[in-house]
Amino acid sequence: MKTDNLIDALVADRTPRGKPLRWVLAAALLAGGVVSLAFFLAALGVRADIQAAVGTWRFELKVGLVLLALALAFSLCIALSRPVIPAHPGRRLLPLAALAVLAIAIELLALPSTSWASRLVGTNALVCLVAIPTLAIAPLAVMLAILRSGAPASPALAGGAAGLLAAAAAAALYAFHCFDDSPLFVATWYALAALPVIALGAAAGHRLLRW
């Protein structure tokens, strides 16, 4: 039996009802996301100018960034749930970093330097730092519960990846409330808001995902 087949068999054996872990994790993310969506609608809501915002490149790029982060974090989470850590797993996030750098470069070229600071600070930085971790709690809890049925070689890394995935899901919701669409703001404050979720996921994963 090839090593990859053996790894898949080990993971499948620890997955509820033998379902592929990616589908179970996707279902867990959806379930946690429904809870976060309910909280989002009750506490924050969609921004009042959403129709006008959808037609702007900054808003569309913001949504594109968080959706790309969501997809890449999901891929990373699946990879780190396996009994063998893949080589250079962090490289899966390079497309996100490249798009963020490109977006920032475009923003800097499009705006006079006198407005860079105001675009970076924005108007909702503190709300962002609170809202994204709060919205990430339910997805993170459900995904950690599912990952316990996996076989991660590094429980801390797997938990951290789950935290990144939960933060990306939360950011995808928060993006529709946030009035700050500048790539300078998104790349800075969304990333900072994700850090405590990643740290919490890593700490919880270290304790809960050992096998």
Short mmCIF file of C-alpha atoms in Angstrom, two decimals:
data_model
loop_
_atom_site.label_atom_id
_atom_site.label_comp_id
_atom_site.label_asym_id
_atom_site.label_seq_id
_atom_site.Cartn_x
_atom_site.Cartn_y
_atom_site.Cartn_z
CA MET A 1 0.00 0.00 0.00
CA LYS A 2 1.34 3.41 -0.94
CA THR A 3 2.02 5.89 1.83
CA ASP A 4 -0.72 8.29 0.64
CA ASN A 5 -3.24 5.46 0.55
CA LEU A 6 -2.24 4.39 4.05
CA ILE A 7 -2.63 7.95 5.34
CA ASP A 8 -6.04 8.27 3.71
CA ALA A 9 -7.08 4.98 5.28
CA LEU A 10 -5.96 6.12 8.73
CA VAL A 11 -7.85 9.39 8.43
CA ALA A 12 -10.95 7.73 7.03
CA ASP A 13 -10.91 5.20 9.84
CA ARG A 14 -11.08 8.06 12.38
CA THR A 15 -13.74 10.02 10.47
CA PRO A 16 -17.36 9.61 11.58
CA ARG A 17 -19.18 6.95 9.49
CA GLY A 18 -16.18 6.66 7.18
CA LYS A 19 -17.01 9.85 5.28
CA PRO A 20 -14.07 11.74 3.75
CA LEU A 21 -12.85 14.28 6.27
CA ARG A 22 -13.05 17.13 3.77
CA TRP A 23 -16.82 16.71 3.46
CA VAL A 24 -17.33 16.37 7.19
CA LEU A 25 -15.19 19.45 7.80
CA ALA A 26 -17.07 21.39 5.13
CA ALA A 27 -20.36 20.46 6.81
CA ALA A 28 -18.95 21.54 10.17
CA LEU A 29 -17.82 24.85 8.71
CA LEU A 30 -21.30 25.37 7.25
CA ALA A 31 -22.98 24.52 10.55
CA GLY A 32 -20.75 26.89 12.50
CA GLY A 33 -21.21 29.49 9.80
CA VAL A 34 -24.99 29.38 10.20
CA VAL A 35 -24.60 30.20 13.90
CA SER A 36 -22.22 33.05 13.05
CA LEU A 37 -24.57 34.31 10.36
CA ALA A 38 -27.43 34.49 12.84
CA PHE A 39 -25.24 36.48 15.24
CA PHE A 40 -24.00 38.67 12.41
CA LEU A 41 -27.52 39.58 11.30
CA ALA A 42 -28.66 40.21 14.87
CA ALA A 43 -25.67 42.24 16.07
CA LEU A 44 -24.11 43.82 12.97
CA GLY A 45 -26.11 43.47 9.79
CA VAL A 46 -25.26 44.27 6.19
CA ARG A 47 -23.96 47.77 5.50
CA ALA A 48 -26.59 50.25 4.38
CA ASP A 49 -24.85 51.08 1.07
CA ILE A 50 -24.27 47.49 -0.01
CA GLN A 51 -25.84 47.98 -3.46
CA ALA A 52 -23.52 50.86 -4.27
CA ALA A 53 -20.51 49.11 -2.75
CA VAL A 54 -20.92 45.97 -4.84
CA GLY A 55 -20.15 47.99 -7.96
CA THR A 56 -16.74 49.18 -6.69
CA TRP A 57 -13.47 47.41 -7.29
CA ARG A 58 -12.31 47.85 -3.70
CA PHE A 59 -15.33 46.04 -2.25
CA GLU A 60 -15.16 43.27 -4.84
CA LEU A 61 -11.45 42.84 -4.20
CA LYS A 62 -12.08 42.73 -0.44
CA VAL A 63 -14.62 39.96 -0.87
CA GLY A 64 -12.27 38.18 -3.26
CA LEU A 65 -9.47 38.30 -0.70
CA VAL A 66 -11.54 36.82 2.12
CA LEU A 67 -13.02 34.11 -0.13
CA LEU A 68 -9.55 33.18 -1.36
CA ALA A 69 -8.39 33.05 2.26
CA LEU A 70 -11.33 30.79 3.04
CA ALA A 71 -10.52 28.37 0.21
CA LEU A 72 -6.79 28.24 0.94
CA ALA A 73 -7.32 27.87 4.69
CA PHE A 74 -9.68 24.96 4.04
CA SER A 75 -7.03 23.28 1.89
CA LEU A 76 -4.41 23.88 4.58
CA CYS A 77 -6.69 22.53 7.30
CA ILE A 78 -7.30 19.31 5.35
CA ALA A 79 -3.58 18.88 4.65
CA LEU A 80 -2.65 19.32 8.32
CA SER A 81 -5.32 16.87 9.49
CA ARG A 82 -3.26 14.01 8.04
CA PRO A 83 -0.81 11.80 10.00
CA VAL A 84 2.11 13.16 7.96
CA ILE A 85 2.73 16.89 7.64
CA PRO A 86 3.14 17.86 3.97
CA ALA A 87 6.28 19.68 2.95
CA HIS A 88 6.03 23.44 3.37
CA PRO A 89 2.28 23.59 4.13
CA GLY A 90 2.44 27.36 4.53
CA ARG A 91 3.12 27.72 0.82
CA ARG A 92 -0.56 27.05 0.22
CA LEU A 93 -1.19 30.59 1.43
CA LEU A 94 1.19 32.23 -1.03
CA PRO A 95 -1.55 33.10 -3.57
CA LEU A 96 -3.35 35.02 -0.84
CA ALA A 97 -0.19 36.92 0.08
CA ALA A 98 0.48 37.68 -3.59
CA LEU A 99 -3.04 39.00 -4.17
CA ALA A 100 -2.87 41.12 -1.01
CA VAL A 101 0.46 42.65 -2.06
CA LEU A 102 -0.89 43.35 -5.54
CA ALA A 103 -4.03 44.96 -4.11
CA ILE A 104 -2.00 47.17 -1.78
CA ALA A 105 0.30 48.21 -4.63
CA ILE A 106 -2.70 49.20 -6.76
CA GLU A 107 -4.17 51.17 -3.85
CA LEU A 108 -0.92 53.03 -3.22
CA LEU A 109 -0.65 53.94 -6.88
CA ALA A 110 -4.29 55.02 -7.09
CA LEU A 111 -4.26 57.30 -4.04
CA PRO A 112 -2.12 60.30 -3.06
CA SER A 113 0.31 59.54 -0.27
CA THR A 114 -1.48 62.00 2.01
CA SER A 115 -4.49 59.67 2.18
CA TRP A 116 -2.60 56.43 2.86
CA ALA A 117 -2.72 56.77 6.65
CA SER A 118 -6.45 57.47 6.76
CA ARG A 119 -7.18 54.50 4.48
CA LEU A 120 -4.99 52.27 6.65
CA VAL A 121 -6.66 53.27 9.92
CA GLY A 122 -10.17 53.40 8.49
CA THR A 123 -13.24 53.91 10.66
CA ASN A 124 -13.98 50.44 11.99
CA ALA A 125 -10.64 49.05 13.15
CA LEU A 126 -11.75 48.30 16.72
CA VAL A 127 -15.03 46.80 15.54
CA CYS A 128 -13.07 44.60 13.14
CA LEU A 129 -10.75 43.38 15.90
CA VAL A 130 -13.74 42.33 18.01
CA ALA A 131 -16.22 41.17 15.38
CA ILE A 132 -14.05 38.72 13.44
CA PRO A 133 -12.86 36.72 16.51
CA THR A 134 -16.41 36.71 17.88
CA LEU A 135 -17.91 35.47 14.61
CA ALA A 136 -15.18 32.82 14.41
CA ILE A 137 -16.00 31.14 17.74
CA ALA A 138 -18.78 28.85 16.54
CA PRO A 139 -16.98 27.64 13.35
CA LEU A 140 -13.78 27.05 15.30
CA ALA A 141 -15.51 25.02 18.01
CA VAL A 142 -17.32 22.79 15.53
CA MET A 143 -14.25 22.24 13.35
CA LEU A 144 -12.06 21.34 16.31
CA ALA A 145 -14.66 18.77 17.32
CA ILE A 146 -14.55 17.27 13.83
CA LEU A 147 -10.75 17.33 13.63
CA ARG A 148 -10.64 15.16 16.76
CA SER A 149 -11.74 12.34 14.46
CA GLY A 150 -8.82 13.04 12.15
CA ALA A 151 -5.20 12.08 12.69
CA PRO A 152 -3.09 15.27 12.60
CA ALA A 153 0.64 14.80 12.87
CA SER A 154 0.85 18.17 14.63
CA PRO A 155 -2.25 18.90 16.71
CA ALA A 156 -1.15 22.49 17.29
CA LEU A 157 -0.65 23.19 13.59
CA ALA A 158 -3.97 21.55 12.74
CA GLY A 159 -5.70 23.63 15.39
CA GLY A 160 -4.02 26.77 14.11
CA ALA A 161 -5.20 25.96 10.58
CA ALA A 162 -8.72 25.49 11.93
CA GLY A 163 -8.40 28.90 13.57
CA LEU A 164 -7.32 30.45 10.29
CA LEU A 165 -10.25 28.81 8.52
CA ALA A 166 -12.70 30.01 11.17
CA ALA A 167 -11.28 33.54 11.00
CA ALA A 168 -11.57 33.53 7.20
CA ALA A 169 -15.20 32.43 7.45
CA ALA A 170 -15.85 35.19 9.97
CA ALA A 171 -14.11 37.74 7.75
CA ALA A 172 -16.28 36.67 4.81
CA LEU A 173 -19.33 37.64 6.87
CA TYR A 174 -17.85 40.79 8.39
CA ALA A 175 -16.81 42.07 4.96
CA PHE A 176 -20.47 42.76 4.21
CA HIS A 177 -20.79 44.97 7.28
CA CYS A 178 -17.45 46.76 7.13
CA PHE A 179 -17.43 50.17 5.45
CA ASP A 180 -13.64 50.14 5.04
CA ASP A 181 -12.90 48.61 1.64
CA SER A 182 -9.32 49.78 1.16
CA PRO A 183 -6.82 46.93 0.66
CA LEU A 184 -4.60 48.74 3.16
CA PHE A 185 -7.27 48.33 5.83
CA VAL A 186 -8.28 44.79 4.90
CA ALA A 187 -4.76 43.39 4.72
CA THR A 188 -3.83 44.97 8.05
CA TRP A 189 -6.84 44.75 10.34
CA TYR A 190 -8.43 41.56 9.04
CA ALA A 191 -5.07 39.83 9.47
CA LEU A 192 -4.63 41.22 12.98
CA ALA A 193 -8.16 40.11 13.89
CA ALA A 194 -7.35 36.59 12.69
CA LEU A 195 -4.27 36.22 14.91
CA PRO A 196 -6.07 35.56 18.24
CA VAL A 197 -8.33 33.01 16.52
CA ILE A 198 -5.30 31.21 15.08
CA ALA A 199 -3.59 31.27 18.49
CA LEU A 200 -6.70 29.96 20.22
CA GLY A 201 -7.05 27.21 17.62
CA ALA A 202 -3.40 26.19 18.05
CA ALA A 203 -3.68 26.10 21.85
CA ALA A 204 -6.94 24.16 21.76
CA GLY A 205 -5.63 21.84 19.07
CA HIS A 206 -2.55 21.04 21.14
CA ARG A 207 -4.80 19.81 23.93
CA LEU A 208 -7.74 18.35 22.02
CA LEU A 209 -6.35 16.86 18.81
CA ARG A 210 -3.68 14.55 20.20
CA TRP A 211 -4.09 10.90 19.25
#
